CSV table of C-alpha atoms in Angstrom, one decimal:
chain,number,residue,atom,x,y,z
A,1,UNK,CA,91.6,72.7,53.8
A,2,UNK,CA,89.9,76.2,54.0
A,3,UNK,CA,86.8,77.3,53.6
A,4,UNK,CA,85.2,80.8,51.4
A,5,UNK,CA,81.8,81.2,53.7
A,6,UNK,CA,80.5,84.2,56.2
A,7,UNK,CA,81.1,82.3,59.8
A,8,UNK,CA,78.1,80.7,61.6
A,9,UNK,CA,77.3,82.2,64.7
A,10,UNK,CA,78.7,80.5,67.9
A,11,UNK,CA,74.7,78.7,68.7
A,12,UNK,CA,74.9,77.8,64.5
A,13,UNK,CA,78.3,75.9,64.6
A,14,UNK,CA,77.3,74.3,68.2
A,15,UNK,CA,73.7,72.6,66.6
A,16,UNK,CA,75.8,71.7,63.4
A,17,UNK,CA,78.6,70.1,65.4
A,18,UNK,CA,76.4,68.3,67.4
A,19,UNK,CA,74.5,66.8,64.5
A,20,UNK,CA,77.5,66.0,62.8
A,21,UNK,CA,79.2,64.1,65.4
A,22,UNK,CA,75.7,62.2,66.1
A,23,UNK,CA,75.4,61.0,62.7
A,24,UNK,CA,78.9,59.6,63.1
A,25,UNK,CA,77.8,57.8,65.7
A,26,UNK,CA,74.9,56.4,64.6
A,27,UNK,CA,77.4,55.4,61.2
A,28,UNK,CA,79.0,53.1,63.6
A,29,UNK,CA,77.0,52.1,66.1
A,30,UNK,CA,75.5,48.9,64.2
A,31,UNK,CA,79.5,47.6,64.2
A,32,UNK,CA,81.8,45.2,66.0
A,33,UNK,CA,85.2,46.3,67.1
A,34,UNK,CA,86.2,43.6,64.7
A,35,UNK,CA,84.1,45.6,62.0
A,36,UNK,CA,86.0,48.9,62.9
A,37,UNK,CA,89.4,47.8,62.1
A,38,UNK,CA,89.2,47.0,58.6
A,39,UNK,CA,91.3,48.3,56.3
A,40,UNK,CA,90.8,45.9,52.7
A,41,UNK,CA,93.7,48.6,51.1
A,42,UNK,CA,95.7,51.5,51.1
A,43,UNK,CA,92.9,53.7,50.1
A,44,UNK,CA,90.4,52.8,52.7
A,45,UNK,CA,90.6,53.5,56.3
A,46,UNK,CA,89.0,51.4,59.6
A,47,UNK,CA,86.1,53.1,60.9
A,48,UNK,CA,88.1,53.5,63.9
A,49,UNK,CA,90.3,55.9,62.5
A,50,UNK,CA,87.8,57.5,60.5
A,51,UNK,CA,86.6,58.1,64.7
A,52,UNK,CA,89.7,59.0,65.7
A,53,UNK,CA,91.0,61.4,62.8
A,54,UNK,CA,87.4,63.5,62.9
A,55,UNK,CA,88.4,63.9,66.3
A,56,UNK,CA,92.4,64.8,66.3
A,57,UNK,CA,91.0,67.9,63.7
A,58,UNK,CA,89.2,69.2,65.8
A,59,UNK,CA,91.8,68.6,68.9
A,60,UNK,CA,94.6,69.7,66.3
A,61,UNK,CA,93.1,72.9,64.9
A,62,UNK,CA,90.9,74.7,67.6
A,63,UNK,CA,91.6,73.5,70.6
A,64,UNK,CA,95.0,73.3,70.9
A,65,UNK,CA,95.8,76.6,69.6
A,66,UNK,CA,92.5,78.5,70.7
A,67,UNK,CA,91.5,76.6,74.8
A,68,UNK,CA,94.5,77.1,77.0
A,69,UNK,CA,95.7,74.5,79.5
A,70,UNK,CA,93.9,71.9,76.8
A,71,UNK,CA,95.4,68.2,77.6
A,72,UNK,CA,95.1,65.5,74.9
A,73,UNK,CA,94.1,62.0,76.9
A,74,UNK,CA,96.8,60.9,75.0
A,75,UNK,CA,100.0,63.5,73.0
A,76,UNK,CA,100.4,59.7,70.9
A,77,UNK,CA,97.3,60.0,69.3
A,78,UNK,CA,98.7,63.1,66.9
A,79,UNK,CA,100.7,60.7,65.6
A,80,UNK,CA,98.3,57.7,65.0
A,81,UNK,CA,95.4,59.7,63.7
A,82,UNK,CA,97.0,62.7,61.4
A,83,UNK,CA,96.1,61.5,58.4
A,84,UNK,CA,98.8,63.5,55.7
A,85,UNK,CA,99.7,67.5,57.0
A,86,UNK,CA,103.1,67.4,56.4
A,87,UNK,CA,102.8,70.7,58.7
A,88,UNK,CA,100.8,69.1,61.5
A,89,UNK,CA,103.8,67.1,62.5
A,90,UNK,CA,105.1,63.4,61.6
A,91,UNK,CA,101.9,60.7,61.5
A,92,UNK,CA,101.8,56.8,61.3
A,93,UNK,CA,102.0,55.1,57.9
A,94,UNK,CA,98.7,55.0,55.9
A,95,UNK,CA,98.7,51.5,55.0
A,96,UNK,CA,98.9,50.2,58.4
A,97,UNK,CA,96.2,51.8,60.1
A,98,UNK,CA,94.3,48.6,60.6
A,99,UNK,CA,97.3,47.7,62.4
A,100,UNK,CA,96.5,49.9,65.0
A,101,UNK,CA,94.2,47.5,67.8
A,102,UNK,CA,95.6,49.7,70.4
A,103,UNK,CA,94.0,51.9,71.8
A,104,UNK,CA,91.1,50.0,71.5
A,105,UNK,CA,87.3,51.5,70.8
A,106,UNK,CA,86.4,51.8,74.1
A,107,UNK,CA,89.7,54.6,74.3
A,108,UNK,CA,88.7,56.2,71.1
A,109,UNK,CA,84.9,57.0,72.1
A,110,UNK,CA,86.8,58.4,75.1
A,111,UNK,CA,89.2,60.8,72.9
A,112,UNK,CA,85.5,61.8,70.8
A,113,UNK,CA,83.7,62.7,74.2
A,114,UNK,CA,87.1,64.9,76.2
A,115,UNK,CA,87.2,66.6,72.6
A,116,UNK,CA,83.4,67.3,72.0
A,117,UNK,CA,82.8,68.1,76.1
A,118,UNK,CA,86.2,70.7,75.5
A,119,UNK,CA,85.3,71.9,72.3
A,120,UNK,CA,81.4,73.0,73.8
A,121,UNK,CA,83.3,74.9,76.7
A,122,UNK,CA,85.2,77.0,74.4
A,123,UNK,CA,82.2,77.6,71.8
A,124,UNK,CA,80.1,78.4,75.1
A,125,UNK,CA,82.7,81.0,76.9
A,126,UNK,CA,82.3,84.3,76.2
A,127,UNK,CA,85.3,85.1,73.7
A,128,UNK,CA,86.2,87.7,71.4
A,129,UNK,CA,87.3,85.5,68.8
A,130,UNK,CA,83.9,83.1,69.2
A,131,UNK,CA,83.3,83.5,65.3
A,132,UNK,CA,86.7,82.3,64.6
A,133,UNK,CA,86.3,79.2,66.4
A,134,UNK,CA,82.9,79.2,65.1
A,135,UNK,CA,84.1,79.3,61.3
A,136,UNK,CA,87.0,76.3,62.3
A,137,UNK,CA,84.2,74.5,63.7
A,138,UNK,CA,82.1,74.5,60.4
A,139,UNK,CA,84.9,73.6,58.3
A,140,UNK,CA,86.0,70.4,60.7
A,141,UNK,CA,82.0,69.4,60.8
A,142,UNK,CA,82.4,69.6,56.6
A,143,UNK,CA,85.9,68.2,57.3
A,144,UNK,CA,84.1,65.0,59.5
A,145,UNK,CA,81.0,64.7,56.9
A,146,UNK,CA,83.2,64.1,54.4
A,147,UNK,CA,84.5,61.0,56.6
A,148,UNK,CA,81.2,59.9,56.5
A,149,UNK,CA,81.0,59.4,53.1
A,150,UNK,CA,84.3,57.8,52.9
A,151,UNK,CA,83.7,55.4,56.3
A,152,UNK,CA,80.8,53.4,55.0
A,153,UNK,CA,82.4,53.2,51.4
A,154,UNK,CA,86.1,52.3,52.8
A,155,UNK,CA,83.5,49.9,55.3
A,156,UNK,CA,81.8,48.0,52.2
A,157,UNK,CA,85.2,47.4,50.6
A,158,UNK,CA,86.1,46.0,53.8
A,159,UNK,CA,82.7,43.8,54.1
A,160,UNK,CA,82.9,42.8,50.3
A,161,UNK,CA,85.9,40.6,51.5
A,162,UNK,CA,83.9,38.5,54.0
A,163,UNK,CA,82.1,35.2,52.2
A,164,UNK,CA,79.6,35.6,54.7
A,165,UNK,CA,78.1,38.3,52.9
A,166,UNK,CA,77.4,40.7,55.9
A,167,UNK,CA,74.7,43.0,56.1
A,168,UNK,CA,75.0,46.7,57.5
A,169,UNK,CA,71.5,48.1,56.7
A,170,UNK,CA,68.1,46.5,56.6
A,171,UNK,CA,68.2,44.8,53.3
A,172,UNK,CA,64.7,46.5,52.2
A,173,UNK,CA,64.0,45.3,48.6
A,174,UNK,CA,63.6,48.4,46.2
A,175,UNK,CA,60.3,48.6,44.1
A,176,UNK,CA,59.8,47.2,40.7
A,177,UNK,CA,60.7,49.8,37.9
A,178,UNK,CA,60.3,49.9,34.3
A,179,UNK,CA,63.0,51.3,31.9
A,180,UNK,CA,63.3,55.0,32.0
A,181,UNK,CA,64.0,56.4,28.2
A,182,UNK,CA,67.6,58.1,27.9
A,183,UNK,CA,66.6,61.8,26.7
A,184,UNK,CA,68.9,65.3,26.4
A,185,UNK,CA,68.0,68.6,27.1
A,186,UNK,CA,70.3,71.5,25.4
A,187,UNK,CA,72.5,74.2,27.1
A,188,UNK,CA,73.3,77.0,24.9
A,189,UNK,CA,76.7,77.7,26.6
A,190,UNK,CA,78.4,81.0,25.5
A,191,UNK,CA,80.7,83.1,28.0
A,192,UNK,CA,79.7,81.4,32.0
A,193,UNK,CA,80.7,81.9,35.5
A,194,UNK,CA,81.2,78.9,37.6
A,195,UNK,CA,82.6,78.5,41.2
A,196,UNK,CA,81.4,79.6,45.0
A,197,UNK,CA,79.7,82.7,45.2
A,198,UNK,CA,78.0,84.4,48.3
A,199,UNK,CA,77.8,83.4,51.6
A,200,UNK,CA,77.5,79.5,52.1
A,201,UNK,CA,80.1,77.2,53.2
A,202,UNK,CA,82.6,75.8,50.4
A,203,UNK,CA,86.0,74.3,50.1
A,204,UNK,CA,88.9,76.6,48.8
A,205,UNK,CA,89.2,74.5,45.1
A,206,UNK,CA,85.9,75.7,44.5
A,207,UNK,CA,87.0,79.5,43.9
A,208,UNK,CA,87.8,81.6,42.9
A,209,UNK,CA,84.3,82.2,40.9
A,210,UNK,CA,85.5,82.7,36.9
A,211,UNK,CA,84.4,83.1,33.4
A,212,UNK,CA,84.4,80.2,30.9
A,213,UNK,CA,83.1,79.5,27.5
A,214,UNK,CA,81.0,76.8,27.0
A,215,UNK,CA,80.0,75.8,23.5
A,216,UNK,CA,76.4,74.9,23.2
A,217,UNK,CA,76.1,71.0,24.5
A,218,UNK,CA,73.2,68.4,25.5
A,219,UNK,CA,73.4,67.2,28.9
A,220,UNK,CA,71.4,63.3,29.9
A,221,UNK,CA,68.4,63.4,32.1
A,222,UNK,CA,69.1,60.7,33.8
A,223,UNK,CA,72.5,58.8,34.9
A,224,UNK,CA,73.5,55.8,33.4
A,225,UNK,CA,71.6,53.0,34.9
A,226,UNK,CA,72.7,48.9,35.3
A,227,UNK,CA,70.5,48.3,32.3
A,228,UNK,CA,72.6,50.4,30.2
A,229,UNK,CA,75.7,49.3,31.6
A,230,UNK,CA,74.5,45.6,31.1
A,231,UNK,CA,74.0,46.4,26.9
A,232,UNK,CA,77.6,47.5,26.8
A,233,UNK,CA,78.7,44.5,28.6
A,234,UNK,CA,76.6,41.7,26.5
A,235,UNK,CA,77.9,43.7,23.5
A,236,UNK,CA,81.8,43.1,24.4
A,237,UNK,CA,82.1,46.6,25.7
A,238,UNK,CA,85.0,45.7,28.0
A,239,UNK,CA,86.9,44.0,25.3
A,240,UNK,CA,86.6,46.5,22.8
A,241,UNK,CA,89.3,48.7,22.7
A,242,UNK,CA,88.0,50.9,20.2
A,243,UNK,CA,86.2,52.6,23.4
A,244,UNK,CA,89.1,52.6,25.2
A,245,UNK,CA,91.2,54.9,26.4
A,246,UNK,CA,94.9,53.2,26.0
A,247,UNK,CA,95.8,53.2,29.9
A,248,UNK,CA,92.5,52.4,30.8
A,249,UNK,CA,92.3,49.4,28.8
A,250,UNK,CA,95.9,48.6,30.2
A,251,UNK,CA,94.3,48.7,33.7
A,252,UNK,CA,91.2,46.9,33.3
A,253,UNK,CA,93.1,44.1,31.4
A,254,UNK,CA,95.5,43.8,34.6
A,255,UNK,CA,92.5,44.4,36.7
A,256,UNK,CA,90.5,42.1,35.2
A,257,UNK,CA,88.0,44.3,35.2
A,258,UNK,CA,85.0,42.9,33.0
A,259,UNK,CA,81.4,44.3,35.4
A,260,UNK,CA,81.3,46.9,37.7
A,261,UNK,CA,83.1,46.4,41.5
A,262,UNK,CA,80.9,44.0,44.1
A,263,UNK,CA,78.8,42.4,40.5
A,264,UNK,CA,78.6,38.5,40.0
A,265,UNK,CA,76.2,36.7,38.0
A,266,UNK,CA,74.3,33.8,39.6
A,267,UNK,CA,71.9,31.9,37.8
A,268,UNK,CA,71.8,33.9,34.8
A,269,UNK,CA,71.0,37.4,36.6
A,270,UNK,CA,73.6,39.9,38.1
A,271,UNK,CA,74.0,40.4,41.7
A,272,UNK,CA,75.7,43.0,43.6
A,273,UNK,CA,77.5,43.2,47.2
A,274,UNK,CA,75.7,46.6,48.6
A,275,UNK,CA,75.7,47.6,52.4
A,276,UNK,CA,72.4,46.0,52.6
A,277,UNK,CA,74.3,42.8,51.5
A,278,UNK,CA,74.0,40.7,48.6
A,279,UNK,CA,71.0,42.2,46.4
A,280,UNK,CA,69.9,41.3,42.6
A,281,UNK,CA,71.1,44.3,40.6
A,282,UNK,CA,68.3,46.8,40.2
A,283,UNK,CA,68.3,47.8,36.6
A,284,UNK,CA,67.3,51.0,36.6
A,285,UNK,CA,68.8,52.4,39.4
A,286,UNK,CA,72.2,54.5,38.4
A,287,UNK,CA,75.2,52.3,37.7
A,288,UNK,CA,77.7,52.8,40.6
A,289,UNK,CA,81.2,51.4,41.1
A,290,UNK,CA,83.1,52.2,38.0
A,291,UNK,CA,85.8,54.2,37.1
A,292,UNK,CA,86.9,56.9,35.2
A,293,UNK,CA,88.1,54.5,32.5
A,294,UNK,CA,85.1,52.5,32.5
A,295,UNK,CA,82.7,55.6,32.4
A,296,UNK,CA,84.9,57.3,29.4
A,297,UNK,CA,84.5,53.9,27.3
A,298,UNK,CA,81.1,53.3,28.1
A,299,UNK,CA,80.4,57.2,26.9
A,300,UNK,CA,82.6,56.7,24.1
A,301,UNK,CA,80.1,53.2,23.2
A,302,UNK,CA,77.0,55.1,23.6
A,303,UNK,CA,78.4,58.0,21.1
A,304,UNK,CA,78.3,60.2,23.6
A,305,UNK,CA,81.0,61.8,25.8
A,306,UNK,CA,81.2,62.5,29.6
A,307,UNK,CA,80.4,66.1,30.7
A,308,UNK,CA,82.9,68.7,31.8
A,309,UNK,CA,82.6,69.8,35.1
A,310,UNK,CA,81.4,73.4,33.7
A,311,UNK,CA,78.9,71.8,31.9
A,312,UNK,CA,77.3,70.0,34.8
A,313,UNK,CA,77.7,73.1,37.1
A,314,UNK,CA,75.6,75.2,34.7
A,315,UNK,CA,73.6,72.3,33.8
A,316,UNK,CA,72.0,72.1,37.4
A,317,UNK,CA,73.2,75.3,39.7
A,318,UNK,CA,69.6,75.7,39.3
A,319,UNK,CA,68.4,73.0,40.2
A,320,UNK,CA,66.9,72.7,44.2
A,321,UNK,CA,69.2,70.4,46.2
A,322,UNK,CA,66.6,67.3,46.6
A,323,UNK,CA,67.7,63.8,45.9
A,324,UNK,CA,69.0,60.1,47.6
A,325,UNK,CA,71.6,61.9,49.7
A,326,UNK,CA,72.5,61.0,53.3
A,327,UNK,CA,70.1,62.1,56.0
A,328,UNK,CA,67.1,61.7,54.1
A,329,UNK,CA,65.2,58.7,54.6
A,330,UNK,CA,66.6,58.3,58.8
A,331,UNK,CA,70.1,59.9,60.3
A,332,UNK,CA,72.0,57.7,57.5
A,333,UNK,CA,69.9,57.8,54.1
A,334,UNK,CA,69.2,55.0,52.0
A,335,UNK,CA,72.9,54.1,51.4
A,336,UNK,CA,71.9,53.0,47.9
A,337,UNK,CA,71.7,54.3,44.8
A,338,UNK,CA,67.7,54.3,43.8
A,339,UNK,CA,66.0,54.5,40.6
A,340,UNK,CA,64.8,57.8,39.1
A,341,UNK,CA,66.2,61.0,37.3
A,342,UNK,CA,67.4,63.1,39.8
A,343,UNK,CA,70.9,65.2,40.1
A,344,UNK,CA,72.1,65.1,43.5
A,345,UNK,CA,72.5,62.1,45.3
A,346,UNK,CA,72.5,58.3,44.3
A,347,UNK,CA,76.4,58.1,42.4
A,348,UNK,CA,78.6,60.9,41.9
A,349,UNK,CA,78.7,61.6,38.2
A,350,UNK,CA,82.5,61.6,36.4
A,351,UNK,CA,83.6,64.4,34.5
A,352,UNK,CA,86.1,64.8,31.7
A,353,UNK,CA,87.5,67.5,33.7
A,354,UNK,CA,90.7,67.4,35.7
A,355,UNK,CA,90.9,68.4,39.3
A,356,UNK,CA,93.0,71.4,38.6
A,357,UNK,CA,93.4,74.7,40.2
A,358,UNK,CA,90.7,77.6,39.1
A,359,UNK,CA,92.2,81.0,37.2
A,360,UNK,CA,93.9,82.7,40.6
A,361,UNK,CA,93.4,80.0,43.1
A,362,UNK,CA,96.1,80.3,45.5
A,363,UNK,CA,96.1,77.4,48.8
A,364,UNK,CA,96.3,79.2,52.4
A,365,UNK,CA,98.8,79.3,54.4
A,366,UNK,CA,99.6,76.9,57.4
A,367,UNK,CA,98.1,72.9,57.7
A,368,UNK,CA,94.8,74.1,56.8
A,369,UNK,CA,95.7,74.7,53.3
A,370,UNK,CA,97.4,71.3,52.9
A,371,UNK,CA,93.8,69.5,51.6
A,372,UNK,CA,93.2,70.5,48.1
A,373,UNK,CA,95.7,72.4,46.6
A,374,UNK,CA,98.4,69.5,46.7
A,375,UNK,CA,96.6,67.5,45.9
A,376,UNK,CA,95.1,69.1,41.7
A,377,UNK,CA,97.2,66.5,39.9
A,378,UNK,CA,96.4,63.1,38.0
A,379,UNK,CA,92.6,63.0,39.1
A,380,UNK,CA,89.6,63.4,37.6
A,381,UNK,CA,86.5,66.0,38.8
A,382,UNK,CA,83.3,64.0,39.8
A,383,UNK,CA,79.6,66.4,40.6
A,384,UNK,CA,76.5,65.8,42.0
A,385,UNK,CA,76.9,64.2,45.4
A,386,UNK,CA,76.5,60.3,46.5
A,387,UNK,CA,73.9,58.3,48.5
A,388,UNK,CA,76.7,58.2,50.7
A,389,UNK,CA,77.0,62.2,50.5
A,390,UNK,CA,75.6,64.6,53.7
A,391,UNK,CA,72.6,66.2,52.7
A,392,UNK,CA,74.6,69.6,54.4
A,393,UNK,CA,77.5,69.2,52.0
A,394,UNK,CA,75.7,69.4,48.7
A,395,UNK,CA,76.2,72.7,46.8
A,396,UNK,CA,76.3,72.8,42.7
A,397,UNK,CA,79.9,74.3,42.9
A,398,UNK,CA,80.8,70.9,45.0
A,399,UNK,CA,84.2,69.2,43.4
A,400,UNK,CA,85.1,65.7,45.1
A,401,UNK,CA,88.1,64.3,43.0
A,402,UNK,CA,89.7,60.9,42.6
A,403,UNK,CA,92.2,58.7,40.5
A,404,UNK,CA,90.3,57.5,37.1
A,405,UNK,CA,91.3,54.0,38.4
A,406,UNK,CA,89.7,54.0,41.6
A,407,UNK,CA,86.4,52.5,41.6
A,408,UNK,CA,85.3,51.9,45.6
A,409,UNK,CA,83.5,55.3,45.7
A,410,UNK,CA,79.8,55.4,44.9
A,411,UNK,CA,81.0,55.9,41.3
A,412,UNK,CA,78.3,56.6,38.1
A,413,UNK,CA,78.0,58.5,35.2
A,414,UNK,CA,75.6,61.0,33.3
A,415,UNK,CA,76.0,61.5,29.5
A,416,UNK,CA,77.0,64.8,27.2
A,417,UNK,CA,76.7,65.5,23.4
A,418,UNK,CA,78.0,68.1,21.8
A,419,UNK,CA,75.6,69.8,19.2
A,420,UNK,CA,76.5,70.1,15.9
C-alpha cells in the first residue's frame, strides 16, 4: 500500500495525523466494549481491531524501523492486529478477531496513545529523513481513514443482528422530498487519460496515468434512488432472470436476496436498519446496500447499463469535491445517504469495470506494496466516495474495490447509456 504524492511537510503530516486519529476516536466513543467486539462475519472486523490495526501500522511501518530503542507495550500485538502482510510476519486468523476479549479496550487506547505520543517525538526531532517519515505518516492516516469507513459499516452489520434495533447516531428524520426526474447528460468520449496526476495523495492502483478510448456515452444525473429500486421490485425484478447475470441470479436465489440488505416492510411501507436505527426508507435518497449483481440487473431492467470506471472518472474529474461525505455535517458526517444529485458522497457507485491493474502498474517492493496489487482479481471497481467516506480521501481518480456479492458497504448505483 504505497502512495504517488509529493510528501507533506513534517508540521502537514503532524495536523493530519492528529485529525485522523481524533475522528477515530470520536467513531467510537458513543460504544460499549460489548459494541467493539463484534464481528457479525468474516468480512467485518470489531471496532476494536479496527483501533488496534490503525495503530500496529503505524507501530509496524515507521516506528519500528525509523525511532530506535522503540518498545511495543506489547511484541504479541503484531500478531493479533496485522491484518494480511504475508511480509509483516505471521498474524491471527481473520475470522476470529471477535474472539479476541483480551487485551481488553482499556489496553488498546493504551497501545493508540504510547504509539501517537512516540510517533510525535519522531515527527518533532530534527531528522534528515523527516519527509520520509512525513510521507509514511500520510499514507497510514489514508491507511486509518479508510478504517473509518469500514468500522461503522462492519459496526452496522454487527448492530443489524440485535432485535433491539440499536441506535448509533441521533435518529434525525430527513426532510420530505419529491421525486427527482432520471435525466442524462452526454460525454463525447474519443482518445482520454485517466489516473493520478500531479502532486496530491493517491494509492498506487490508481497510476500509472494512461490513454483510453471512450466511445461517446450518456452518464445519469443522479444515482439510483429507493423509489426506483422499489419499481423494479413491485415489477418482479428479482425474479426475473432475464436481467440477470447467471451467477448472480445463482447467488441471490441462495441468498434469498429479494430488497436491498437491512429493508423490511411493515405495514405496507419499507423500512430500513441505518446507524440512526430503524428508519422508514426515504425514497429519494440513493439506494444503498446492493450488490454488484443486483445493480447490473437493475441497469439491465432500466435499459440502461452500469458505467465503466473511465466513464465515471471523465464524467466528474471536473466536478468540485462537495457532497454527503464524512466530516461534513460534525467530525463524523451524516452517516446516511441523503437525497439529491450530487457525485461524491452518499453510496459508492458500481462500475462494470474490474479492479485490474492499469497499462505498467507495477506493486512496490516490501509489505507496503502487499495492499492493492494482490489483490486486482475477481472484484468489481466502485467511484464516487460513501457517506461513510473521509472528506480528505476523495479524489476523482479514487478506486475502492469489492466482490460483486458483497453488499455491507454503503453500496449504490448511477446509470450509463451508450449512444447510438
Amino acid at each position: 500500500m504505497t502512495a504517488l504524492t509529493a510528501p507533506l511537510a513534517p508540521p502537514q503530516a503532524i495536523d493530519l495525523f492528529e485529525r485522523t486519529r481524533a475522528r477515530t476516536h470520536a467513531l467510537a466513543a458513543p460504544l460499549s466494549p460489548e459494541d467493539t467486539m463484534l464481528q457479525s462475519m468474516e468480512d467485518a472486523s470489531p471496532v476494536k481491531w479496527h483501533l488496534a490495526h490503525t495503530t500496529w501500522f503505524f507501530e509496524e511501518f515507521i516506528l519500528k524501523p525509523r525511532l530506535p530503542g522503540y518498545t511495543s507495550p506489547d511484541d504479541r500485538f503484531a500478531f493479533l492486529f496485522n491484518s494480511y502482510y504475508t511480509q509483516a510476519g505471521p498474524r491471527h486468523a481473520r475470522d476470529k478477531r471477535g474472539l479476541v476479549s483480551r487485551p481488553g479496550g482499556d489496553a488498546v487506547r493504551s497501545y493508540r496513545a504510547h504509539v501517537e505520543d512516540s510517533l510525535s517525538d519522531l515527527l518533532n526531532a530534527d531528522r534528515g529523513d523527516s519527509d520520509d517519515i512525513a510521507a509514511l505518516v500520510e499514507l497510514g492516516c489514508h491507511h486509518e481513514m479508510q478504517h473509518q469507513e469500514l468500522l461503522v459499516t462492519d459496526l452496522l452489520h454487527g448492530l443489524s443482528f440485535n432485535p433491539l434495533l440499536p441506535v448509533y447516531k441521533d435518529p434525525a428524520p430527513l426532510p420530505v422530498t419529491s421525486e427527482v426526474p432520471l435525466t442524462y447528460t452526454r460525454h463525447d468520449g474519443g482518445l482520454v487519460e485517466i489516473g493520478h496526476e500531479g502532486d496530491g495523495f493517491a494509492y498506487d492502483c490508481e497510476g500509472p496515468r494512461h490513454k483510453t478510448y471512450l466511445a461517446p456515452f450518456e452518464m445519469a444525473d443522479r444515482p439510483v434512488t429507493n423509489r426506483d429500486w422499489i419499481a423494479f421490485m413491485q415489477d418482479g425484478g428479482y425474479d426475473d432472470t432475464r436481467h440477470w447475470l447467471m451467477e448472480g441470479h445463482a447467488v441471490a436465489e441462495r441468498e434469498g436476496w429479494s430488497h436491498p440488505l437491512y429493508w423490511w416492510q411493515q405495514d405496507g411501507a419499507w423500512w430500513t436498519f441505518t446507524l440512526r436505527g430503524a428508519q422508514p426508507v426515504a425514497l429519494d435518497a440513493p439506494v444503498v446496500h446492493v450488490s454488484y449483481y443486483e445493480a447490473d440487473a437493475f441497469a439491465r431492467w432500466a435499459e440502461a447499463r452500469l458505467p465503466t470506471e473511465a466513464e465515471h472518472e471523465v464524467a466528474f474529474r471536473d466536478t468540485p469535491i462537495v457532497g454527503n461525505l464524512m466530516g461534513d455535517a460534525d467530525a463524523i458526517g451524516a452517516l446516511r445517504p441523503l437525497p439529491g444529485k450530487g457525485v461524491w458522497g452518499d453510496v459508492w457507485e458500481w462500475t462494470a469495470s474490474d479492479f485490474a491493474p492499469y497499462p505498467g502498474f507495477r506493486p512496490p517492493e516490501g509489505a507496503l506494496g502487499e495492499y492493492n496489487g494482490k489483490f486486482m482479481v475477481n472484484q468489481r471497481v466502485l467511484r464516487g466516495g460513501s457517506c461513510a467516506t473521509p472528506r480528505e480521501q476523495m479524489r476523482a481518480t479514487y478506486r475502492t474495490f469489492f466482490y460483486p456479492h458483497q453488499r455491507w458497504q454503503m453500496m449504490g448505483l448511477r446509470l450509463a447509456r451508450d449512444v447510438a
